[in-house]
Amino acid sequence: LNFSIITKVRKQNNWITLLGLSLFLFFLIAGCQKNDFPKWQSLGFEDKLAIRLLLNKPYLYVCADSDGLWRKDIESKASEWEYLGMSASSLGKPADRGVQDIVIDEENPSLLMVLYKSEQGNDHGIYRSLDAGQNWAPADSGLQYYVYGQRYFSRLHRFLQYSDKVLGAGHGIYITKNFGQHWERVDTPPEVGGETVSSLIRHVTETNVIWLGGEGSFSQPVLAFSADSGSTWTPVDLKQVVPSVNIVTGIAFDPSDADVVYVGVGDTLIKTINSGESWIVPQMTTPHGKSIGNILSNPANPDHFWATAGNSLIETWDAGTTWELIEGPIPEATYVLNMIWDEKAQEMYIGTFNGVYRFKP
């Protein structure tokens, strides 16, 4: 009798152990399926374009083309996306025009300025708000010119902010020292600027060094740099480096050396270690011929870079010698438009055709 009781108890314990193990494996598998990409977080915004991102904590600002300017408090889990105006419909403009870039005054976060894409040469292309987006007014004094008595505006495509000025690059280089009240043109060689300026960045420590890239007339790649904070510019000739019909889509510095620059041209990434005197070609070619959209450096690691190609995010840990794909939840049918690095939190924000994501490497 005692032996029978002991046998039953042992069998019950075995079943309990087996049941516990089964439940553990079930929840483990379910947790893995639920969090396939634990480093990624979707921030929504799926129904709009996230063309440009700007982090000014606690807010993440998004330039959403014809849908205007938006922001989200990323330090509050319950926050919703907040519309700040400047949609094409609010301005009575066609839907193929809209907000492309933004700067925020470093001393007054209520002072905003945006670049607005407008195909008509006599339409305003820069707007400013003094009250965090509640009201907007044109801010392109100094950009106007006249042809047969008709007023037009020189178009800018990218902003770059310093503590005492803002640079604008597009059909020429312009500087404002009063946050958009008036702009002054910088004398530059004709090769500087172009039909499209896709990149305008400065070095993280040697802040006097700036590079810009884009597309010039007849689809020629445009690349130039300034070593004096934008006062003078030197064109970089890429005719012998990449195909003549092309566009510079992304630029990134080695954070420890301003002479080392990575440049995306079409589906190819090239690299210089001497400020453009010579090039390593190609440093990397993207799979399936997808164009490089952005290149981003990790300020804490001069060998660590990210680049985008279509919907893919790829990275290198050896200064561009090898690149690996980062698995993530970005839909295959979308396209990465912009990415920025939050150095304090050591994480990235990524804007796409269909949503905004936060990525923790």
Short mmCIF file of N, CA and C in Angstrom, two decimals, residues 40-189:
data_model
loop_
_atom_site.label_atom_id
_atom_site.label_comp_id
_atom_site.label_asym_id
_atom_site.label_seq_id
_atom_site.Cartn_x
_atom_site.Cartn_y
_atom_site.Cartn_z
N TRP A 40 13.30 47.16 -31.66
CA TRP A 40 12.52 48.10 -32.45
C TRP A 40 11.22 48.48 -31.75
N GLN A 41 10.80 49.73 -31.98
CA GLN A 41 9.51 50.18 -31.48
C GLN A 41 8.85 51.04 -32.56
N SER A 42 7.62 50.71 -32.90
CA SER A 42 6.88 51.54 -33.85
C SER A 42 6.25 52.71 -33.12
N LEU A 43 6.40 53.92 -33.68
CA LEU A 43 5.81 55.12 -33.10
C LEU A 43 4.60 55.59 -33.89
N GLY A 44 4.09 54.73 -34.75
CA GLY A 44 2.90 55.10 -35.52
C GLY A 44 3.26 55.95 -36.73
N PHE A 45 2.34 56.84 -37.12
CA PHE A 45 2.53 57.76 -38.24
C PHE A 45 2.48 57.02 -39.58
N GLU A 46 1.76 55.89 -39.63
CA GLU A 46 1.78 55.03 -40.81
C GLU A 46 1.11 55.64 -42.03
N ASP A 47 0.24 56.62 -41.84
CA ASP A 47 -0.54 57.15 -42.97
C ASP A 47 0.07 58.39 -43.58
N LYS A 48 1.31 58.73 -43.20
CA LYS A 48 1.95 59.94 -43.71
C LYS A 48 3.42 59.67 -44.05
N LEU A 49 4.00 60.58 -44.83
CA LEU A 49 5.42 60.50 -45.13
C LEU A 49 6.22 61.16 -44.01
N ALA A 50 7.26 60.50 -43.55
CA ALA A 50 8.16 61.08 -42.56
C ALA A 50 9.46 61.45 -43.27
N ILE A 51 9.44 62.60 -43.97
CA ILE A 51 10.55 62.98 -44.84
C ILE A 51 11.79 63.37 -44.06
N ARG A 52 11.61 64.21 -43.04
CA ARG A 52 12.74 64.65 -42.22
C ARG A 52 12.36 64.56 -40.76
N LEU A 53 13.34 64.21 -39.92
CA LEU A 53 13.15 64.12 -38.48
C LEU A 53 14.08 65.09 -37.78
N LEU A 54 13.60 65.65 -36.67
CA LEU A 54 14.44 66.51 -35.83
C LEU A 54 14.10 66.23 -34.38
N LEU A 55 15.13 65.97 -33.58
CA LEU A 55 14.93 65.67 -32.17
C LEU A 55 15.24 66.91 -31.35
N ASN A 56 14.25 67.40 -30.61
CA ASN A 56 14.41 68.52 -29.70
C ASN A 56 13.61 68.16 -28.46
N LYS A 57 14.25 67.42 -27.58
CA LYS A 57 13.54 66.79 -26.47
C LYS A 57 12.77 67.78 -25.61
N PRO A 58 11.54 67.33 -25.21
CA PRO A 58 11.03 65.96 -25.27
C PRO A 58 10.37 65.58 -26.60
N TYR A 59 10.47 66.45 -27.62
CA TYR A 59 9.70 66.23 -28.83
C TYR A 59 10.56 65.68 -29.97
N LEU A 60 9.93 64.80 -30.74
CA LEU A 60 10.44 64.38 -32.04
C LEU A 60 9.57 65.05 -33.10
N TYR A 61 10.18 65.89 -33.95
CA TYR A 61 9.46 66.61 -34.99
C TYR A 61 9.58 65.85 -36.30
N VAL A 62 8.49 65.85 -37.08
CA VAL A 62 8.47 65.16 -38.37
C VAL A 62 7.96 66.11 -39.44
N CYS A 63 8.75 66.28 -40.50
CA CYS A 63 8.30 67.01 -41.69
C CYS A 63 7.58 66.00 -42.58
N ALA A 64 6.28 66.22 -42.79
CA ALA A 64 5.44 65.22 -43.45
C ALA A 64 4.95 65.68 -44.81
N ASP A 65 5.78 66.45 -45.51
CA ASP A 65 5.45 66.86 -46.87
C ASP A 65 4.10 67.59 -46.89
N SER A 66 3.17 67.17 -47.72
CA SER A 66 1.91 67.89 -47.86
C SER A 66 1.03 67.80 -46.62
N ASP A 67 1.34 66.88 -45.69
CA ASP A 67 0.58 66.78 -44.44
C ASP A 67 1.09 67.72 -43.36
N GLY A 68 2.12 68.51 -43.67
CA GLY A 68 2.57 69.54 -42.75
C GLY A 68 3.60 69.08 -41.74
N LEU A 69 3.63 69.76 -40.60
CA LEU A 69 4.61 69.53 -39.54
C LEU A 69 3.92 68.91 -38.33
N TRP A 70 4.56 67.88 -37.76
CA TRP A 70 4.01 67.16 -36.62
C TRP A 70 5.09 66.97 -35.55
N ARG A 71 4.64 66.69 -34.33
CA ARG A 71 5.59 66.35 -33.27
C ARG A 71 4.95 65.38 -32.28
N LYS A 72 5.83 64.66 -31.57
CA LYS A 72 5.38 63.70 -30.56
C LYS A 72 6.30 63.79 -29.36
N ASP A 73 5.72 63.79 -28.16
CA ASP A 73 6.50 63.77 -26.92
C ASP A 73 6.99 62.34 -26.72
N ILE A 74 8.25 62.08 -27.02
CA ILE A 74 8.78 60.72 -26.96
C ILE A 74 9.10 60.29 -25.54
N GLU A 75 9.01 61.21 -24.58
CA GLU A 75 9.26 60.86 -23.19
C GLU A 75 7.98 60.51 -22.45
N SER A 76 6.85 60.58 -23.14
CA SER A 76 5.56 60.23 -22.57
C SER A 76 4.95 59.09 -23.38
N LYS A 77 4.71 57.94 -22.74
CA LYS A 77 4.17 56.78 -23.45
C LYS A 77 2.75 57.02 -23.95
N ALA A 78 2.03 57.92 -23.29
CA ALA A 78 0.63 58.15 -23.65
C ALA A 78 0.46 59.26 -24.68
N SER A 79 1.56 59.85 -25.15
CA SER A 79 1.45 61.00 -26.05
C SER A 79 0.96 60.59 -27.43
N GLU A 80 0.26 61.50 -28.08
CA GLU A 80 -0.20 61.32 -29.45
C GLU A 80 0.55 62.29 -30.37
N TRP A 81 0.50 62.02 -31.66
CA TRP A 81 1.10 62.94 -32.62
C TRP A 81 0.30 64.24 -32.65
N GLU A 82 1.01 65.36 -32.61
CA GLU A 82 0.39 66.69 -32.57
C GLU A 82 0.67 67.44 -33.87
N TYR A 83 -0.38 67.90 -34.50
CA TYR A 83 -0.25 68.64 -35.76
C TYR A 83 0.10 70.11 -35.48
N LEU A 84 1.13 70.62 -36.17
CA LEU A 84 1.59 71.99 -35.95
C LEU A 84 1.35 72.90 -37.15
N GLY A 85 0.52 72.46 -38.09
CA GLY A 85 0.20 73.32 -39.22
C GLY A 85 1.06 73.07 -40.44
N MET A 86 0.94 73.94 -41.41
CA MET A 86 1.73 73.96 -42.65
C MET A 86 1.38 72.82 -43.61
N SER A 87 0.18 72.24 -43.52
CA SER A 87 -0.22 71.27 -44.53
C SER A 87 -0.56 72.01 -45.82
N ALA A 88 -0.49 71.30 -46.93
CA ALA A 88 -0.80 71.91 -48.22
C ALA A 88 -2.25 72.41 -48.24
N SER A 89 -3.16 71.65 -47.65
CA SER A 89 -4.56 72.06 -47.66
C SER A 89 -4.79 73.32 -46.84
N SER A 90 -4.04 73.49 -45.74
CA SER A 90 -4.21 74.68 -44.91
C SER A 90 -3.69 75.93 -45.61
N LEU A 91 -2.76 75.74 -46.56
CA LEU A 91 -2.21 76.88 -47.30
C LEU A 91 -2.88 77.06 -48.66
N GLY A 92 -3.80 76.18 -48.99
CA GLY A 92 -4.45 76.25 -50.29
C GLY A 92 -3.52 75.87 -51.42
N LYS A 93 -2.59 74.93 -51.14
CA LYS A 93 -1.61 74.52 -52.14
C LYS A 93 -1.92 73.12 -52.67
N PRO A 94 -1.41 72.78 -53.86
CA PRO A 94 -1.58 71.42 -54.38
C PRO A 94 -0.93 70.39 -53.46
N ALA A 95 -1.41 69.16 -53.52
CA ALA A 95 -0.97 68.11 -52.60
C ALA A 95 0.45 67.61 -52.87
N ASP A 96 1.08 68.00 -53.99
CA ASP A 96 2.43 67.54 -54.28
C ASP A 96 3.49 68.50 -53.73
N ARG A 97 3.10 69.36 -52.82
CA ARG A 97 4.04 70.32 -52.21
C ARG A 97 3.94 70.20 -50.70
N GLY A 98 5.00 70.58 -50.00
CA GLY A 98 4.89 70.48 -48.55
C GLY A 98 6.19 70.70 -47.81
N VAL A 99 6.15 70.43 -46.50
CA VAL A 99 7.26 70.70 -45.58
C VAL A 99 8.37 69.68 -45.80
N GLN A 100 9.60 70.19 -45.97
CA GLN A 100 10.76 69.34 -46.28
C GLN A 100 11.83 69.32 -45.19
N ASP A 101 11.94 70.40 -44.41
CA ASP A 101 13.00 70.46 -43.40
C ASP A 101 12.60 71.46 -42.33
N ILE A 102 13.26 71.39 -41.17
CA ILE A 102 12.92 72.23 -40.03
C ILE A 102 14.17 72.55 -39.23
N VAL A 103 14.20 73.75 -38.65
CA VAL A 103 15.17 74.10 -37.62
C VAL A 103 14.42 74.73 -36.46
N ILE A 104 14.97 74.58 -35.26
CA ILE A 104 14.39 75.15 -34.05
C ILE A 104 15.46 75.98 -33.37
N ASP A 105 15.10 77.19 -32.98
CA ASP A 105 16.08 78.07 -32.33
C ASP A 105 16.63 77.40 -31.07
N GLU A 106 17.94 77.43 -30.91
CA GLU A 106 18.57 76.72 -29.80
C GLU A 106 18.24 77.33 -28.45
N GLU A 107 17.92 78.63 -28.42
CA GLU A 107 17.62 79.30 -27.17
C GLU A 107 16.13 79.44 -26.91
N ASN A 108 15.31 79.32 -27.95
CA ASN A 108 13.87 79.50 -27.82
C ASN A 108 13.15 78.42 -28.62
N PRO A 109 12.72 77.32 -27.98
CA PRO A 109 12.11 76.21 -28.71
C PRO A 109 10.75 76.54 -29.32
N SER A 110 10.21 77.71 -29.03
CA SER A 110 8.95 78.12 -29.65
C SER A 110 9.18 78.77 -31.01
N LEU A 111 10.44 79.00 -31.35
CA LEU A 111 10.78 79.65 -32.62
C LEU A 111 11.17 78.57 -33.63
N LEU A 112 10.29 78.34 -34.61
CA LEU A 112 10.49 77.30 -35.61
C LEU A 112 10.60 77.90 -36.99
N MET A 113 11.31 77.21 -37.89
CA MET A 113 11.38 77.63 -39.28
C MET A 113 11.39 76.37 -40.15
N VAL A 114 10.57 76.38 -41.21
CA VAL A 114 10.47 75.21 -42.08
C VAL A 114 10.73 75.60 -43.53
N LEU A 115 11.26 74.63 -44.28
CA LEU A 115 11.38 74.75 -45.73
C LEU A 115 10.16 74.11 -46.37
N TYR A 116 9.60 74.82 -47.32
CA TYR A 116 8.37 74.34 -47.96
C TYR A 116 8.61 74.19 -49.46
N LYS A 117 8.42 72.98 -49.95
CA LYS A 117 8.60 72.71 -51.37
C LYS A 117 7.43 73.32 -52.15
N SER A 118 7.77 74.18 -53.11
CA SER A 118 6.75 74.81 -53.93
C SER A 118 7.28 74.91 -55.34
N GLU A 119 6.55 74.33 -56.28
CA GLU A 119 7.01 74.27 -57.66
C GLU A 119 6.97 75.63 -58.36
N GLN A 120 6.09 76.50 -57.91
CA GLN A 120 5.98 77.82 -58.53
C GLN A 120 7.05 78.75 -57.98
N GLY A 121 7.81 79.36 -58.86
CA GLY A 121 8.92 80.20 -58.44
C GLY A 121 8.52 81.43 -57.67
N ASN A 122 7.25 81.85 -57.78
CA ASN A 122 6.83 83.05 -57.06
C ASN A 122 6.10 82.72 -55.76
N ASP A 123 6.09 81.46 -55.37
CA ASP A 123 5.50 81.06 -54.08
C ASP A 123 6.57 81.10 -53.00
N HIS A 124 6.15 81.40 -51.78
CA HIS A 124 7.08 81.40 -50.65
C HIS A 124 7.59 79.99 -50.37
N GLY A 125 8.88 79.89 -49.99
CA GLY A 125 9.48 78.60 -49.72
C GLY A 125 9.98 78.42 -48.31
N ILE A 126 9.91 79.47 -47.48
CA ILE A 126 10.33 79.38 -46.08
C ILE A 126 9.27 80.06 -45.22
N TYR A 127 8.88 79.39 -44.13
CA TYR A 127 7.92 79.95 -43.19
C TYR A 127 8.48 79.87 -41.78
N ARG A 128 8.05 80.82 -40.93
CA ARG A 128 8.55 80.87 -39.55
C ARG A 128 7.38 81.00 -38.59
N SER A 129 7.51 80.36 -37.43
CA SER A 129 6.53 80.49 -36.36
C SER A 129 7.22 80.98 -35.09
N LEU A 130 6.59 81.92 -34.43
CA LEU A 130 7.13 82.46 -33.18
C LEU A 130 6.46 81.84 -31.96
N ASP A 131 5.45 80.98 -32.20
CA ASP A 131 4.65 80.45 -31.09
C ASP A 131 4.47 78.93 -31.20
N ALA A 132 5.56 78.23 -31.51
CA ALA A 132 5.58 76.77 -31.54
C ALA A 132 4.61 76.16 -32.52
N GLY A 133 4.32 76.87 -33.62
CA GLY A 133 3.51 76.29 -34.68
C GLY A 133 2.06 76.72 -34.70
N GLN A 134 1.64 77.59 -33.81
CA GLN A 134 0.25 78.04 -33.84
C GLN A 134 -0.01 78.97 -35.01
N ASN A 135 0.97 79.78 -35.34
CA ASN A 135 0.84 80.73 -36.46
C ASN A 135 2.12 80.71 -37.27
N TRP A 136 1.98 80.91 -38.60
CA TRP A 136 3.11 80.88 -39.51
C TRP A 136 3.08 82.09 -40.43
N ALA A 137 4.29 82.55 -40.81
CA ALA A 137 4.41 83.66 -41.75
C ALA A 137 5.62 83.43 -42.63
N PRO A 138 5.61 83.92 -43.89
CA PRO A 138 6.77 83.77 -44.78
C PRO A 138 8.03 84.37 -44.15
N ALA A 139 9.19 83.72 -44.43
CA ALA A 139 10.46 84.16 -43.86
C ALA A 139 11.56 84.04 -44.89
N ASP A 140 11.32 84.56 -46.11
CA ASP A 140 12.31 84.44 -47.17
C ASP A 140 12.75 85.80 -47.73
N SER A 141 12.79 86.80 -46.87
CA SER A 141 13.34 88.09 -47.28
C SER A 141 14.82 87.93 -47.63
N GLY A 142 15.22 88.44 -48.78
CA GLY A 142 16.59 88.31 -49.26
C GLY A 142 16.76 87.21 -50.28
N LEU A 143 15.76 86.34 -50.41
CA LEU A 143 15.81 85.29 -51.41
C LEU A 143 15.12 85.68 -52.71
N GLN A 144 14.44 86.81 -52.70
CA GLN A 144 13.66 87.20 -53.87
C GLN A 144 14.54 87.82 -54.96
N TYR A 145 14.14 87.61 -56.20
CA TYR A 145 14.76 88.26 -57.34
C TYR A 145 13.66 88.55 -58.36
N TYR A 146 13.95 89.37 -59.36
CA TYR A 146 12.91 89.83 -60.28
C TYR A 146 13.32 89.57 -61.73
N VAL A 147 12.37 89.11 -62.51
CA VAL A 147 12.54 88.90 -63.94
C VAL A 147 11.38 89.59 -64.65
N TYR A 148 11.70 90.63 -65.43
CA TYR A 148 10.68 91.41 -66.12
C TYR A 148 9.60 91.90 -65.16
N GLY A 149 10.05 92.33 -63.98
CA GLY A 149 9.13 92.87 -63.01
C GLY A 149 8.38 91.84 -62.18
N GLN A 150 8.56 90.55 -62.49
CA GLN A 150 7.88 89.49 -61.75
C GLN A 150 8.79 88.97 -60.64
N ARG A 151 8.26 88.89 -59.41
CA ARG A 151 9.05 88.44 -58.27
C ARG A 151 9.12 86.91 -58.22
N TYR A 152 10.34 86.39 -57.97
CA TYR A 152 10.56 84.97 -57.76
C TYR A 152 11.42 84.78 -56.51
N PHE A 153 11.50 83.54 -56.03
CA PHE A 153 12.31 83.24 -54.85
C PHE A 153 13.31 82.12 -55.19
N SER A 154 14.56 82.30 -54.76
CA SER A 154 15.53 81.23 -54.86
C SER A 154 15.12 80.11 -53.92
N ARG A 155 15.20 78.88 -54.40
CA ARG A 155 14.74 77.74 -53.62
C ARG A 155 15.85 77.14 -52.77
N LEU A 156 15.53 76.88 -51.49
CA LEU A 156 16.43 76.18 -50.58
C LEU A 156 15.84 74.81 -50.29
N HIS A 157 16.73 73.82 -50.07
CA HIS A 157 16.28 72.45 -49.87
C HIS A 157 16.69 71.87 -48.53
N ARG A 158 17.72 72.45 -47.89
CA ARG A 158 18.17 71.92 -46.61
C ARG A 158 18.63 73.06 -45.70
N PHE A 159 18.38 72.88 -44.40
CA PHE A 159 18.84 73.78 -43.35
C PHE A 159 20.04 73.17 -42.64
N LEU A 160 20.91 74.04 -42.09
CA LEU A 160 21.97 73.62 -41.18
C LEU A 160 22.12 74.72 -40.14
N GLN A 161 22.02 74.35 -38.87
CA GLN A 161 21.98 75.35 -37.81
C GLN A 161 23.29 75.43 -37.04
N TYR A 162 23.72 76.67 -36.81
CA TYR A 162 24.78 76.99 -35.88
C TYR A 162 24.17 77.80 -34.74
N SER A 163 24.96 78.08 -33.72
CA SER A 163 24.43 78.84 -32.58
C SER A 163 24.07 80.27 -32.97
N ASP A 164 24.79 80.83 -33.96
CA ASP A 164 24.56 82.23 -34.31
C ASP A 164 23.98 82.44 -35.70
N LYS A 165 23.69 81.35 -36.43
CA LYS A 165 23.19 81.51 -37.79
C LYS A 165 22.57 80.20 -38.27
N VAL A 166 21.83 80.31 -39.36
CA VAL A 166 21.27 79.15 -40.04
C VAL A 166 21.69 79.22 -41.51
N LEU A 167 22.23 78.12 -42.02
CA LEU A 167 22.57 78.03 -43.44
C LEU A 167 21.42 77.37 -44.18
N GLY A 168 21.19 77.83 -45.41
CA GLY A 168 20.24 77.18 -46.29
C GLY A 168 20.92 76.88 -47.61
N ALA A 169 20.77 75.67 -48.12
CA ALA A 169 21.41 75.26 -49.37
C ALA A 169 20.36 74.81 -50.37
N GLY A 170 20.53 75.20 -51.61
CA GLY A 170 19.63 74.84 -52.69
C GLY A 170 20.12 75.49 -53.96
N HIS A 171 19.34 76.43 -54.46
CA HIS A 171 19.79 77.22 -55.61
C HIS A 171 20.72 78.31 -55.10
N GLY A 172 21.87 77.88 -54.59
CA GLY A 172 22.82 78.78 -53.95
C GLY A 172 22.89 78.50 -52.46
N ILE A 173 23.85 79.15 -51.80
CA ILE A 173 24.02 79.04 -50.35
C ILE A 173 23.64 80.38 -49.74
N TYR A 174 22.78 80.34 -48.72
CA TYR A 174 22.32 81.55 -48.05
C TYR A 174 22.50 81.39 -46.54
N ILE A 175 22.65 82.53 -45.86
CA ILE A 175 22.82 82.54 -44.41
C ILE A 175 21.87 83.57 -43.81
N THR A 176 21.23 83.21 -42.70
CA THR A 176 20.46 84.17 -41.91
C THR A 176 21.02 84.20 -40.49
N LYS A 177 21.23 85.40 -39.97
CA LYS A 177 21.75 85.57 -38.62
C LYS A 177 20.67 86.04 -37.65
N ASN A 178 19.43 86.13 -38.15
CA ASN A 178 18.32 86.55 -37.29
C ASN A 178 17.14 85.60 -37.45
N PHE A 179 17.43 84.35 -37.65
CA PHE A 179 16.46 83.26 -37.74
C PHE A 179 15.34 83.57 -38.72
N GLY A 180 15.75 83.91 -39.93
CA GLY A 180 14.79 84.01 -41.02
C GLY A 180 14.22 85.38 -41.30
N GLN A 181 14.56 86.37 -40.50
CA GLN A 181 14.07 87.72 -40.81
C GLN A 181 14.67 88.22 -42.12
N HIS A 182 15.92 87.83 -42.38
CA HIS A 182 16.55 88.22 -43.65
C HIS A 182 17.66 87.22 -43.96
N TRP A 183 17.79 86.91 -45.28
CA TRP A 183 18.81 85.98 -45.77
C TRP A 183 19.79 86.73 -46.66
N GLU A 184 21.06 86.32 -46.60
CA GLU A 184 22.10 86.88 -47.47
C GLU A 184 22.79 85.76 -48.23
N ARG A 185 23.04 86.01 -49.51
CA ARG A 185 23.66 84.98 -50.36
C ARG A 185 25.16 84.94 -50.14
N VAL A 186 25.71 83.72 -50.16
CA VAL A 186 27.16 83.50 -50.07
C VAL A 186 27.69 83.31 -51.49
N ASP A 187 28.77 83.99 -51.82
CA ASP A 187 29.39 83.82 -53.14
C ASP A 187 30.03 82.44 -53.21
N THR A 188 29.62 81.68 -54.21
CA THR A 188 30.12 80.31 -54.36
C THR A 188 30.41 80.02 -55.82
N PRO A 189 31.26 79.03 -56.11
CA PRO A 189 31.42 78.58 -57.50
C PRO A 189 30.09 78.06 -58.03
#
